[in-house]
mmCIF file with all atom_site columns, N, CA and C in Angstrom:
data_model
loop_
_atom_site.group_PDB
_atom_site.id
_atom_site.type_symbol
_atom_site.label_atom_id
_atom_site.label_alt_id
_atom_site.label_comp_id
_atom_site.label_asym_id
_atom_site.label_entity_id
_atom_site.label_seq_id
_atom_site.pdbx_PDB_ins_code
_atom_site.Cartn_x
_atom_site.Cartn_y
_atom_site.Cartn_z
_atom_site.occupancy
_atom_site.B_iso_or_equiv
_atom_site.pdbx_formal_charge
_atom_site.auth_seq_id
_atom_site.auth_comp_id
_atom_site.auth_asym_id
_atom_site.auth_atom_id
_atom_site.pdbx_PDB_model_num
ATOM 1   N N  . MET A 1 1  ? -18.437 -17.212 4.014   1.00 41.00 ? 1480 MET A N  1
ATOM 2   C CA . MET A 1 1  ? -17.401 -16.472 2.810   1.00 41.00 ? 1480 MET A CA 1
ATOM 3   C C  . MET A 1 1  ? -16.175 -16.553 3.687   1.00 41.00 ? 1480 MET A C  1
ATOM 4   N N  . ALA A 1 2  ? -15.176 -16.467 2.985   1.00 47.00 ? 1481 ALA A N  1
ATOM 5   C CA . ALA A 1 2  ? -14.060 -16.691 3.869   1.00 47.00 ? 1481 ALA A CA 1
ATOM 6   C C  . ALA A 1 2  ? -13.632 -15.100 4.389   1.00 47.00 ? 1481 ALA A C  1
ATOM 7   N N  . GLU A 1 3  ? -12.658 -15.623 5.367   1.00 52.00 ? 1482 GLU A N  1
ATOM 8   C CA . GLU A 1 3  ? -12.417 -14.639 6.542   1.00 52.00 ? 1482 GLU A CA 1
ATOM 9   C C  . GLU A 1 3  ? -10.871 -14.025 5.816   1.00 52.00 ? 1482 GLU A C  1
ATOM 10  N N  . ARG A 1 4  ? -10.807 -12.936 6.292   1.00 53.00 ? 1483 ARG A N  1
ATOM 11  C CA . ARG A 1 4  ? -9.350  -12.254 5.957   1.00 53.00 ? 1483 ARG A CA 1
ATOM 12  C C  . ARG A 1 4  ? -8.426  -12.886 6.301   1.00 53.00 ? 1483 ARG A C  1
ATOM 13  N N  . ASN A 1 5  ? -7.169  -13.204 6.708   1.00 62.00 ? 1484 ASN A N  1
ATOM 14  C CA . ASN A 1 5  ? -5.710  -13.538 6.851   1.00 62.00 ? 1484 ASN A CA 1
ATOM 15  C C  . ASN A 1 5  ? -5.277  -12.808 6.815   1.00 62.00 ? 1484 ASN A C  1
ATOM 16  N N  . MET A 1 6  ? -3.586  -13.630 8.139   1.00 66.00 ? 1485 MET A N  1
ATOM 17  C CA . MET A 1 6  ? -2.910  -12.101 8.627   1.00 66.00 ? 1485 MET A CA 1
ATOM 18  C C  . MET A 1 6  ? -2.152  -11.938 6.969   1.00 66.00 ? 1485 MET A C  1
ATOM 19  N N  . ASN A 1 7  ? -1.901  -13.541 6.054   1.00 71.00 ? 1486 ASN A N  1
ATOM 20  C CA . ASN A 1 7  ? -0.923  -12.496 4.627   1.00 71.00 ? 1486 ASN A CA 1
ATOM 21  C C  . ASN A 1 7  ? -1.680  -11.011 4.039   1.00 71.00 ? 1486 ASN A C  1
ATOM 22  N N  . ASP A 1 8  ? -3.210  -11.205 4.186   1.00 69.00 ? 1487 ASP A N  1
ATOM 23  C CA . ASP A 1 8  ? -3.160  -9.832  3.605   1.00 69.00 ? 1487 ASP A CA 1
ATOM 24  C C  . ASP A 1 8  ? -3.144  -9.256  4.250   1.00 69.00 ? 1487 ASP A C  1
ATOM 25  N N  . ASP A 1 9  ? -2.914  -8.542  5.401   1.00 75.00 ? 1488 ASP A N  1
ATOM 26  C CA . ASP A 1 9  ? -2.511  -7.426  6.447   1.00 75.00 ? 1488 ASP A CA 1
ATOM 27  C C  . ASP A 1 9  ? -0.921  -7.078  6.037   1.00 75.00 ? 1488 ASP A C  1
ATOM 28  N N  . PHE A 1 10 ? -0.402  -8.306  6.281   1.00 80.00 ? 1489 PHE A N  1
ATOM 29  C CA . PHE A 1 10 ? 0.941   -8.565  6.268   1.00 80.00 ? 1489 PHE A CA 1
ATOM 30  C C  . PHE A 1 10 ? 1.189   -7.086  5.153   1.00 80.00 ? 1489 PHE A C  1
ATOM 31  N N  . VAL A 1 11 ? 0.709   -7.813  4.082   1.00 81.00 ? 1490 VAL A N  1
ATOM 32  C CA . VAL A 1 11 ? 0.582   -7.123  2.349   1.00 81.00 ? 1490 VAL A CA 1
ATOM 33  C C  . VAL A 1 11 ? 0.696   -5.732  2.497   1.00 81.00 ? 1490 VAL A C  1
ATOM 34  N N  . TYR A 1 12 ? -0.915  -5.163  3.069   1.00 82.00 ? 1491 TYR A N  1
ATOM 35  C CA . TYR A 1 12 ? -1.722  -4.194  2.777   1.00 82.00 ? 1491 TYR A CA 1
ATOM 36  C C  . TYR A 1 12 ? -0.440  -3.157  3.936   1.00 82.00 ? 1491 TYR A C  1
ATOM 37  N N  . ARG A 1 13 ? -0.104  -3.375  5.123   1.00 88.00 ? 1492 ARG A N  1
ATOM 38  C CA . ARG A 1 13 ? 0.912   -2.834  5.734   1.00 88.00 ? 1492 ARG A CA 1
ATOM 39  C C  . ARG A 1 13 ? 2.432   -2.719  5.627   1.00 88.00 ? 1492 ARG A C  1
ATOM 40  N N  . ASN A 1 14 ? 3.271   -3.466  5.033   1.00 90.00 ? 1493 ASN A N  1
ATOM 41  C CA . ASN A 1 14 ? 3.859   -3.605  4.161   1.00 90.00 ? 1493 ASN A CA 1
ATOM 42  C C  . ASN A 1 14 ? 3.796   -2.665  2.929   1.00 90.00 ? 1493 ASN A C  1
ATOM 43  N N  . GLN A 1 15 ? 2.848   -2.336  2.256   1.00 91.00 ? 1494 GLN A N  1
ATOM 44  C CA . GLN A 1 15 ? 2.605   -1.234  1.037   1.00 91.00 ? 1494 GLN A CA 1
ATOM 45  C C  . GLN A 1 15 ? 2.496   -0.491  1.663   1.00 91.00 ? 1494 GLN A C  1
ATOM 46  N N  . VAL A 1 16 ? 1.908   -0.621  2.764   1.00 93.00 ? 1495 VAL A N  1
ATOM 47  C CA . VAL A 1 16 ? 2.452   1.013   3.247   1.00 93.00 ? 1495 VAL A CA 1
ATOM 48  C C  . VAL A 1 16 ? 3.017   1.741   3.876   1.00 93.00 ? 1495 VAL A C  1
ATOM 49  N N  . ASN A 1 17 ? 3.493   0.951   4.739   1.00 94.00 ? 1496 ASN A N  1
ATOM 50  C CA . ASN A 1 17 ? 5.536   1.542   5.069   1.00 94.00 ? 1496 ASN A CA 1
ATOM 51  C C  . ASN A 1 17 ? 5.907   1.829   4.015   1.00 94.00 ? 1496 ASN A C  1
ATOM 52  N N  . THR A 1 18 ? 6.346   1.216   3.046   1.00 94.00 ? 1497 THR A N  1
ATOM 53  C CA . THR A 1 18 ? 6.768   1.119   2.376   1.00 94.00 ? 1497 THR A CA 1
ATOM 54  C C  . THR A 1 18 ? 7.190   2.423   1.861   1.00 94.00 ? 1497 THR A C  1
ATOM 55  N N  . ALA A 1 19 ? 5.859   2.626   1.452   1.00 95.00 ? 1498 ALA A N  1
ATOM 56  C CA . ALA A 1 19 ? 5.089   4.626   0.690   1.00 95.00 ? 1498 ALA A CA 1
ATOM 57  C C  . ALA A 1 19 ? 5.885   5.725   1.856   1.00 95.00 ? 1498 ALA A C  1
ATOM 58  N N  . ILE A 1 20 ? 5.460   4.755   3.169   1.00 95.00 ? 1499 ILE A N  1
ATOM 59  C CA . ILE A 1 20 ? 5.997   6.192   3.744   1.00 95.00 ? 1499 ILE A CA 1
ATOM 60  C C  . ILE A 1 20 ? 7.578   6.385   3.850   1.00 95.00 ? 1499 ILE A C  1
ATOM 61  N N  . ASP A 1 21 ? 8.510   5.025   3.680   1.00 96.00 ? 1500 ASP A N  1
ATOM 62  C CA . ASP A 1 21 ? 9.273   5.518   3.735   1.00 96.00 ? 1500 ASP A CA 1
ATOM 63  C C  . ASP A 1 21 ? 10.393  6.212   2.479   1.00 96.00 ? 1500 ASP A C  1
ATOM 64  N N  . GLN A 1 22 ? 9.713   6.122   1.445   1.00 96.00 ? 1501 GLN A N  1
ATOM 65  C CA . GLN A 1 22 ? 9.972   6.760   0.946   1.00 96.00 ? 1501 GLN A CA 1
ATOM 66  C C  . GLN A 1 22 ? 9.493   7.980   0.116   1.00 96.00 ? 1501 GLN A C  1
ATOM 67  N N  . LEU A 1 23 ? 8.219   8.305   1.114   1.00 96.00 ? 1502 LEU A N  1
ATOM 68  C CA . LEU A 1 23 ? 8.070   9.626   1.350   1.00 96.00 ? 1502 LEU A CA 1
ATOM 69  C C  . LEU A 1 23 ? 9.392   10.442  2.261   1.00 96.00 ? 1502 LEU A C  1
ATOM 70  N N  . ARG A 1 24 ? 9.512   9.398   3.459   1.00 96.00 ? 1503 ARG A N  1
ATOM 71  C CA . ARG A 1 24 ? 10.518  10.315  4.175   1.00 96.00 ? 1503 ARG A CA 1
ATOM 72  C C  . ARG A 1 24 ? 11.890  10.797  3.354   1.00 96.00 ? 1503 ARG A C  1
ATOM 73  N N  . LEU A 1 25 ? 12.293  9.310   2.516   1.00 96.00 ? 1504 LEU A N  1
ATOM 74  C CA . LEU A 1 25 ? 13.870  9.725   1.823   1.00 96.00 ? 1504 LEU A CA 1
ATOM 75  C C  . LEU A 1 25 ? 13.454  10.839  0.903   1.00 96.00 ? 1504 LEU A C  1
ATOM 76  N N  . ALA A 1 26 ? 12.255  10.988  0.453   1.00 96.00 ? 1505 ALA A N  1
ATOM 77  C CA . ALA A 1 26 ? 12.672  11.705  -0.610  1.00 96.00 ? 1505 ALA A CA 1
ATOM 78  C C  . ALA A 1 26 ? 12.126  13.057  -0.407  1.00 96.00 ? 1505 ALA A C  1
ATOM 79  N N  . LEU A 1 27 ? 11.792  13.424  0.928   1.00 95.00 ? 1506 LEU A N  1
ATOM 80  C CA . LEU A 1 27 ? 12.134  14.415  1.799   1.00 95.00 ? 1506 LEU A CA 1
ATOM 81  C C  . LEU A 1 27 ? 13.864  15.035  1.820   1.00 95.00 ? 1506 LEU A C  1
ATOM 82  N N  . GLU A 1 28 ? 14.293  13.939  2.173   1.00 96.00 ? 1507 GLU A N  1
ATOM 83  C CA . GLU A 1 28 ? 15.786  14.127  2.923   1.00 96.00 ? 1507 GLU A CA 1
ATOM 84  C C  . GLU A 1 28 ? 16.906  14.051  1.708   1.00 96.00 ? 1507 GLU A C  1
ATOM 85  N N  . THR A 1 29 ? 16.242  13.975  0.547   1.00 94.00 ? 1508 THR A N  1
ATOM 86  C CA . THR A 1 29 ? 17.069  13.830  -0.556  1.00 94.00 ? 1508 THR A CA 1
ATOM 87  C C  . THR A 1 29 ? 16.973  14.818  -1.262  1.00 94.00 ? 1508 THR A C  1
ATOM 88  N N  . LYS A 1 30 ? 18.290  15.373  -2.161  1.00 94.00 ? 1509 LYS A N  1
ATOM 89  C CA . LYS A 1 30 ? 18.705  16.864  -2.857  1.00 94.00 ? 1509 LYS A CA 1
ATOM 90  C C  . LYS A 1 30 ? 18.199  15.950  -4.525  1.00 94.00 ? 1509 LYS A C  1
ATOM 91  N N  . ASP A 1 31 ? 18.850  15.165  -5.056  1.00 95.00 ? 1510 ASP A N  1
ATOM 92  C CA . ASP A 1 31 ? 18.425  14.771  -6.197  1.00 95.00 ? 1510 ASP A CA 1
ATOM 93  C C  . ASP A 1 31 ? 17.389  15.260  -6.645  1.00 95.00 ? 1510 ASP A C  1
ATOM 94  N N  . THR A 1 32 ? 16.989  15.714  -7.628  1.00 95.00 ? 1511 THR A N  1
ATOM 95  C CA . THR A 1 32 ? 15.461  15.648  -7.548  1.00 95.00 ? 1511 THR A CA 1
ATOM 96  C C  . THR A 1 32 ? 15.206  14.385  -8.680  1.00 95.00 ? 1511 THR A C  1
ATOM 97  N N  . GLY A 1 33 ? 15.879  13.966  -9.473  1.00 96.00 ? 1512 GLY A N  1
ATOM 98  C CA . GLY A 1 33 ? 15.637  12.576  -10.140 1.00 96.00 ? 1512 GLY A CA 1
ATOM 99  C C  . GLY A 1 33 ? 15.418  12.150  -9.359  1.00 96.00 ? 1512 GLY A C  1
ATOM 100 N N  . ASP A 1 34 ? 15.903  11.229  -8.182  1.00 96.00 ? 1513 ASP A N  1
ATOM 101 C CA . ASP A 1 34 ? 15.851  10.568  -7.061  1.00 96.00 ? 1513 ASP A CA 1
ATOM 102 C C  . ASP A 1 34 ? 14.464  10.530  -6.353  1.00 96.00 ? 1513 ASP A C  1
ATOM 103 N N  . ARG A 1 35 ? 14.776  12.287  -6.108  1.00 96.00 ? 1514 ARG A N  1
ATOM 104 C CA . ARG A 1 35 ? 13.017  12.394  -5.584  1.00 96.00 ? 1514 ARG A CA 1
ATOM 105 C C  . ARG A 1 35 ? 11.778  12.348  -5.873  1.00 96.00 ? 1514 ARG A C  1
ATOM 106 N N  . ILE A 1 36 ? 11.679  12.570  -7.644  1.00 96.00 ? 1515 ILE A N  1
ATOM 107 C CA . ILE A 1 36 ? 10.554  12.242  -8.264  1.00 96.00 ? 1515 ILE A CA 1
ATOM 108 C C  . ILE A 1 36 ? 10.701  10.231  -8.136  1.00 96.00 ? 1515 ILE A C  1
ATOM 109 N N  . ARG A 1 37 ? 11.589  9.296   -8.125  1.00 96.00 ? 1516 ARG A N  1
ATOM 110 C CA . ARG A 1 37 ? 11.256  8.143   -7.897  1.00 96.00 ? 1516 ARG A CA 1
ATOM 111 C C  . ARG A 1 37 ? 10.969  7.867   -6.818  1.00 96.00 ? 1516 ARG A C  1
ATOM 112 N N  . LEU A 1 38 ? 11.040  7.836   -6.087  1.00 96.00 ? 1517 LEU A N  1
ATOM 113 C CA . LEU A 1 38 ? 10.575  7.915   -5.045  1.00 96.00 ? 1517 LEU A CA 1
ATOM 114 C C  . LEU A 1 38 ? 9.033   7.905   -4.572  1.00 96.00 ? 1517 LEU A C  1
ATOM 115 N N  . LEU A 1 39 ? 9.093   9.617   -4.886  1.00 96.00 ? 1518 LEU A N  1
ATOM 116 C CA . LEU A 1 39 ? 7.754   10.062  -4.969  1.00 96.00 ? 1518 LEU A CA 1
ATOM 117 C C  . LEU A 1 39 ? 6.628   9.006   -5.852  1.00 96.00 ? 1518 LEU A C  1
ATOM 118 N N  . ASN A 1 40 ? 7.393   8.851   -7.060  1.00 97.00 ? 1519 ASN A N  1
ATOM 119 C CA . ASN A 1 40 ? 6.194   7.181   -7.359  1.00 97.00 ? 1519 ASN A CA 1
ATOM 120 C C  . ASN A 1 40 ? 5.921   6.566   -7.455  1.00 97.00 ? 1519 ASN A C  1
ATOM 121 N N  . GLY A 1 41 ? 7.240   6.041   -6.477  1.00 95.00 ? 1520 GLY A N  1
ATOM 122 C CA . GLY A 1 41 ? 7.234   4.994   -5.681  1.00 95.00 ? 1520 GLY A CA 1
ATOM 123 C C  . GLY A 1 41 ? 6.142   4.627   -4.724  1.00 95.00 ? 1520 GLY A C  1
ATOM 124 N N  . ALA A 1 42 ? 5.799   5.625   -3.872  1.00 96.00 ? 1521 ALA A N  1
ATOM 125 C CA . ALA A 1 42 ? 4.988   5.913   -2.276  1.00 96.00 ? 1521 ALA A CA 1
ATOM 126 C C  . ALA A 1 42 ? 3.700   6.262   -4.006  1.00 96.00 ? 1521 ALA A C  1
ATOM 127 N N  . LEU A 1 43 ? 3.495   7.120   -4.682  1.00 96.00 ? 1522 LEU A N  1
ATOM 128 C CA . LEU A 1 43 ? 2.336   6.802   -5.195  1.00 96.00 ? 1522 LEU A CA 1
ATOM 129 C C  . LEU A 1 43 ? 1.566   5.426   -5.125  1.00 96.00 ? 1522 LEU A C  1
ATOM 130 N N  . ASN A 1 44 ? 2.411   4.145   -5.789  1.00 95.00 ? 1523 ASN A N  1
ATOM 131 C CA . ASN A 1 44 ? 2.165   3.264   -6.686  1.00 95.00 ? 1523 ASN A CA 1
ATOM 132 C C  . ASN A 1 44 ? 2.199   2.371   -5.334  1.00 95.00 ? 1523 ASN A C  1
ATOM 133 N N  . ASN A 1 45 ? 3.084   1.952   -4.317  1.00 93.00 ? 1524 ASN A N  1
ATOM 134 C CA . ASN A 1 45 ? 2.785   1.621   -2.794  1.00 93.00 ? 1524 ASN A CA 1
ATOM 135 C C  . ASN A 1 45 ? 1.652   2.039   -1.986  1.00 93.00 ? 1524 ASN A C  1
ATOM 136 N N  . THR A 1 46 ? 0.491   3.152   -2.604  1.00 94.00 ? 1525 THR A N  1
ATOM 137 C CA . THR A 1 46 ? -0.303  3.672   -2.046  1.00 94.00 ? 1525 THR A CA 1
ATOM 138 C C  . THR A 1 46 ? -1.807  3.136   -2.399  1.00 94.00 ? 1525 THR A C  1
ATOM 139 N N  . GLY A 1 47 ? -1.467  3.106   -4.004  1.00 93.00 ? 1526 GLY A N  1
ATOM 140 C CA . GLY A 1 47 ? -2.314  2.383   -4.818  1.00 93.00 ? 1526 GLY A CA 1
ATOM 141 C C  . GLY A 1 47 ? -2.343  1.077   -4.714  1.00 93.00 ? 1526 GLY A C  1
ATOM 142 N N  . ASN A 1 48 ? -1.044  0.728   -4.488  1.00 89.00 ? 1527 ASN A N  1
ATOM 143 C CA . ASN A 1 48 ? -1.904  -0.957  -3.973  1.00 89.00 ? 1527 ASN A CA 1
ATOM 144 C C  . ASN A 1 48 ? -2.041  -1.233  -2.601  1.00 89.00 ? 1527 ASN A C  1
ATOM 145 N N  . ALA A 1 49 ? -1.505  -0.333  -2.308  1.00 89.00 ? 1528 ALA A N  1
ATOM 146 C CA . ALA A 1 49 ? -2.455  -0.215  -0.435  1.00 89.00 ? 1528 ALA A CA 1
ATOM 147 C C  . ALA A 1 49 ? -3.948  -0.594  -0.343  1.00 89.00 ? 1528 ALA A C  1
ATOM 148 N N  . ILE A 1 50 ? -4.238  0.666   -1.250  1.00 88.00 ? 1529 ILE A N  1
ATOM 149 C CA . ILE A 1 50 ? -5.887  1.207   -1.772  1.00 88.00 ? 1529 ILE A CA 1
ATOM 150 C C  . ILE A 1 50 ? -6.386  -0.341  -2.304  1.00 88.00 ? 1529 ILE A C  1
ATOM 151 N N  . GLY A 1 51 ? -5.758  -0.794  -2.723  1.00 85.00 ? 1530 GLY A N  1
ATOM 152 C CA . GLY A 1 51 ? -6.383  -2.220  -3.846  1.00 85.00 ? 1530 GLY A CA 1
ATOM 153 C C  . GLY A 1 51 ? -6.778  -3.858  -3.202  1.00 85.00 ? 1530 GLY A C  1
ATOM 154 N N  . GLN A 1 52 ? -5.569  -3.289  -2.131  1.00 83.00 ? 1531 GLN A N  1
ATOM 155 C CA . GLN A 1 52 ? -5.835  -4.329  -1.505  1.00 83.00 ? 1531 GLN A CA 1
ATOM 156 C C  . GLN A 1 52 ? -6.957  -4.509  0.032   1.00 83.00 ? 1531 GLN A C  1
ATOM 157 N N  . LEU A 1 53 ? -7.142  -3.041  0.470   1.00 82.00 ? 1532 LEU A N  1
ATOM 158 C CA . LEU A 1 53 ? -8.164  -3.005  1.482   1.00 82.00 ? 1532 LEU A CA 1
ATOM 159 C C  . LEU A 1 53 ? -9.515  -3.202  0.713   1.00 82.00 ? 1532 LEU A C  1
ATOM 160 N N  . ALA A 1 54 ? -9.644  -2.711  -0.671  1.00 82.00 ? 1533 ALA A N  1
ATOM 161 C CA . ALA A 1 54 ? -10.916 -2.521  -1.858  1.00 82.00 ? 1533 ALA A CA 1
ATOM 162 C C  . ALA A 1 54 ? -11.431 -3.737  -1.998  1.00 82.00 ? 1533 ALA A C  1
ATOM 163 N N  . GLN A 1 55 ? -10.654 -5.099  -1.095  1.00 82.00 ? 1534 GLN A N  1
ATOM 164 C CA . GLN A 1 55 ? -11.251 -6.479  -2.274  1.00 82.00 ? 1534 GLN A CA 1
ATOM 165 C C  . GLN A 1 55 ? -11.634 -6.577  0.175   1.00 82.00 ? 1534 GLN A C  1
ATOM 166 N N  . PHE A 1 56 ? -11.604 -5.832  0.419   1.00 81.00 ? 1535 PHE A N  1
ATOM 167 C CA . PHE A 1 56 ? -12.328 -6.649  2.091   1.00 81.00 ? 1535 PHE A CA 1
ATOM 168 C C  . PHE A 1 56 ? -13.560 -5.194  2.229   1.00 81.00 ? 1535 PHE A C  1
ATOM 169 N N  . ASN A 1 57 ? -14.498 -6.102  2.900   1.00 81.00 ? 1536 ASN A N  1
ATOM 170 C CA . ASN A 1 57 ? -16.003 -5.385  3.240   1.00 81.00 ? 1536 ASN A CA 1
ATOM 171 C C  . ASN A 1 57 ? -15.388 -4.907  4.963   1.00 81.00 ? 1536 ASN A C  1
ATOM 172 N N  . ALA A 1 58 ? -16.264 -3.779  5.019   1.00 78.00 ? 1537 ALA A N  1
ATOM 173 C CA . ALA A 1 58 ? -15.286 -3.426  6.838   1.00 78.00 ? 1537 ALA A CA 1
ATOM 174 C C  . ALA A 1 58 ? -15.262 -4.106  7.506   1.00 78.00 ? 1537 ALA A C  1
ATOM 175 N N  . ASP A 1 59 ? -16.394 -5.369  7.799   1.00 82.00 ? 1538 ASP A N  1
ATOM 176 C CA . ASP A 1 59 ? -16.069 -6.398  8.712   1.00 82.00 ? 1538 ASP A CA 1
ATOM 177 C C  . ASP A 1 59 ? -14.976 -7.388  8.637   1.00 82.00 ? 1538 ASP A C  1
ATOM 178 N N  . GLY A 1 60 ? -14.394 -6.818  7.678   1.00 76.00 ? 1539 GLY A N  1
ATOM 179 C CA . GLY A 1 60 ? -12.699 -8.245  7.056   1.00 76.00 ? 1539 GLY A CA 1
ATOM 180 C C  . GLY A 1 60 ? -13.489 -9.516  5.772   1.00 76.00 ? 1539 GLY A C  1
ATOM 181 N N  . THR A 1 61 ? -14.660 -9.184  5.940   1.00 82.00 ? 1540 THR A N  1
ATOM 182 C CA . THR A 1 61 ? -15.269 -10.404 4.992   1.00 82.00 ? 1540 THR A CA 1
ATOM 183 C C  . THR A 1 61 ? -14.341 -9.963  3.499   1.00 82.00 ? 1540 THR A C  1
ATOM 184 N N  . VAL A 1 62 ? -14.435 -11.227 2.734   1.00 82.00 ? 1541 VAL A N  1
ATOM 185 C CA . VAL A 1 62 ? -13.921 -11.239 1.405   1.00 82.00 ? 1541 VAL A CA 1
ATOM 186 C C  . VAL A 1 62 ? -15.044 -10.995 0.267   1.00 82.00 ? 1541 VAL A C  1
ATOM 187 N N  . ARG A 1 63 ? -15.029 -9.484  0.070   1.00 83.00 ? 1542 ARG A N  1
ATOM 188 C CA . ARG A 1 63 ? -15.771 -9.300  -0.903  1.00 83.00 ? 1542 ARG A CA 1
ATOM 189 C C  . ARG A 1 63 ? -16.136 -10.226 -3.020  1.00 83.00 ? 1542 ARG A C  1
ATOM 190 N N  . PRO A 1 64 ? -17.167 -10.315 -2.128  1.00 82.00 ? 1543 PRO A N  1
ATOM 191 C CA . PRO A 1 64 ? -17.156 -11.262 -4.062  1.00 82.00 ? 1543 PRO A CA 1
ATOM 192 C C  . PRO A 1 64 ? -16.633 -10.785 -5.407  1.00 82.00 ? 1543 PRO A C  1
ATOM 193 N N  . PRO A 1 65 ? -16.327 -11.190 -6.021  1.00 78.00 ? 1544 PRO A N  1
ATOM 194 C CA . PRO A 1 65 ? -15.334 -10.485 -7.035  1.00 78.00 ? 1544 PRO A CA 1
ATOM 195 C C  . PRO A 1 65 ? -16.458 -9.495  -8.551  1.00 78.00 ? 1544 PRO A C  1
ATOM 196 N N  . ARG A 1 66 ? -15.483 -8.812  -8.876  1.00 75.00 ? 1545 ARG A N  1
ATOM 197 C CA . ARG A 1 66 ? -16.524 -7.508  -9.277  1.00 75.00 ? 1545 ARG A CA 1
ATOM 198 C C  . ARG A 1 66 ? -16.825 -8.796  -11.000 1.00 75.00 ? 1545 ARG A C  1
ATOM 199 N N  . GLU A 1 67 ? -17.701 -8.129  -12.004 1.00 72.00 ? 1546 GLU A N  1
ATOM 200 C CA . GLU A 1 67 ? -17.689 -8.518  -12.763 1.00 72.00 ? 1546 GLU A CA 1
ATOM 201 C C  . GLU A 1 67 ? -17.803 -7.781  -14.699 1.00 72.00 ? 1546 GLU A C  1
#
């Protein structure tokens, strides 16, 4: 099986870091609309990061595609 590459780690870490930044900004803003937009973005990025991780086994090998 193919090994997990550095690009996969970058994508995952970027999504997690973006979600954390959005949560921090949501705490600082006073505008409810902006807060909702930032929280929704954080949820989306967290979901994307989880989806990225779900493609790999605990040992870092790529999982076979589901049918």
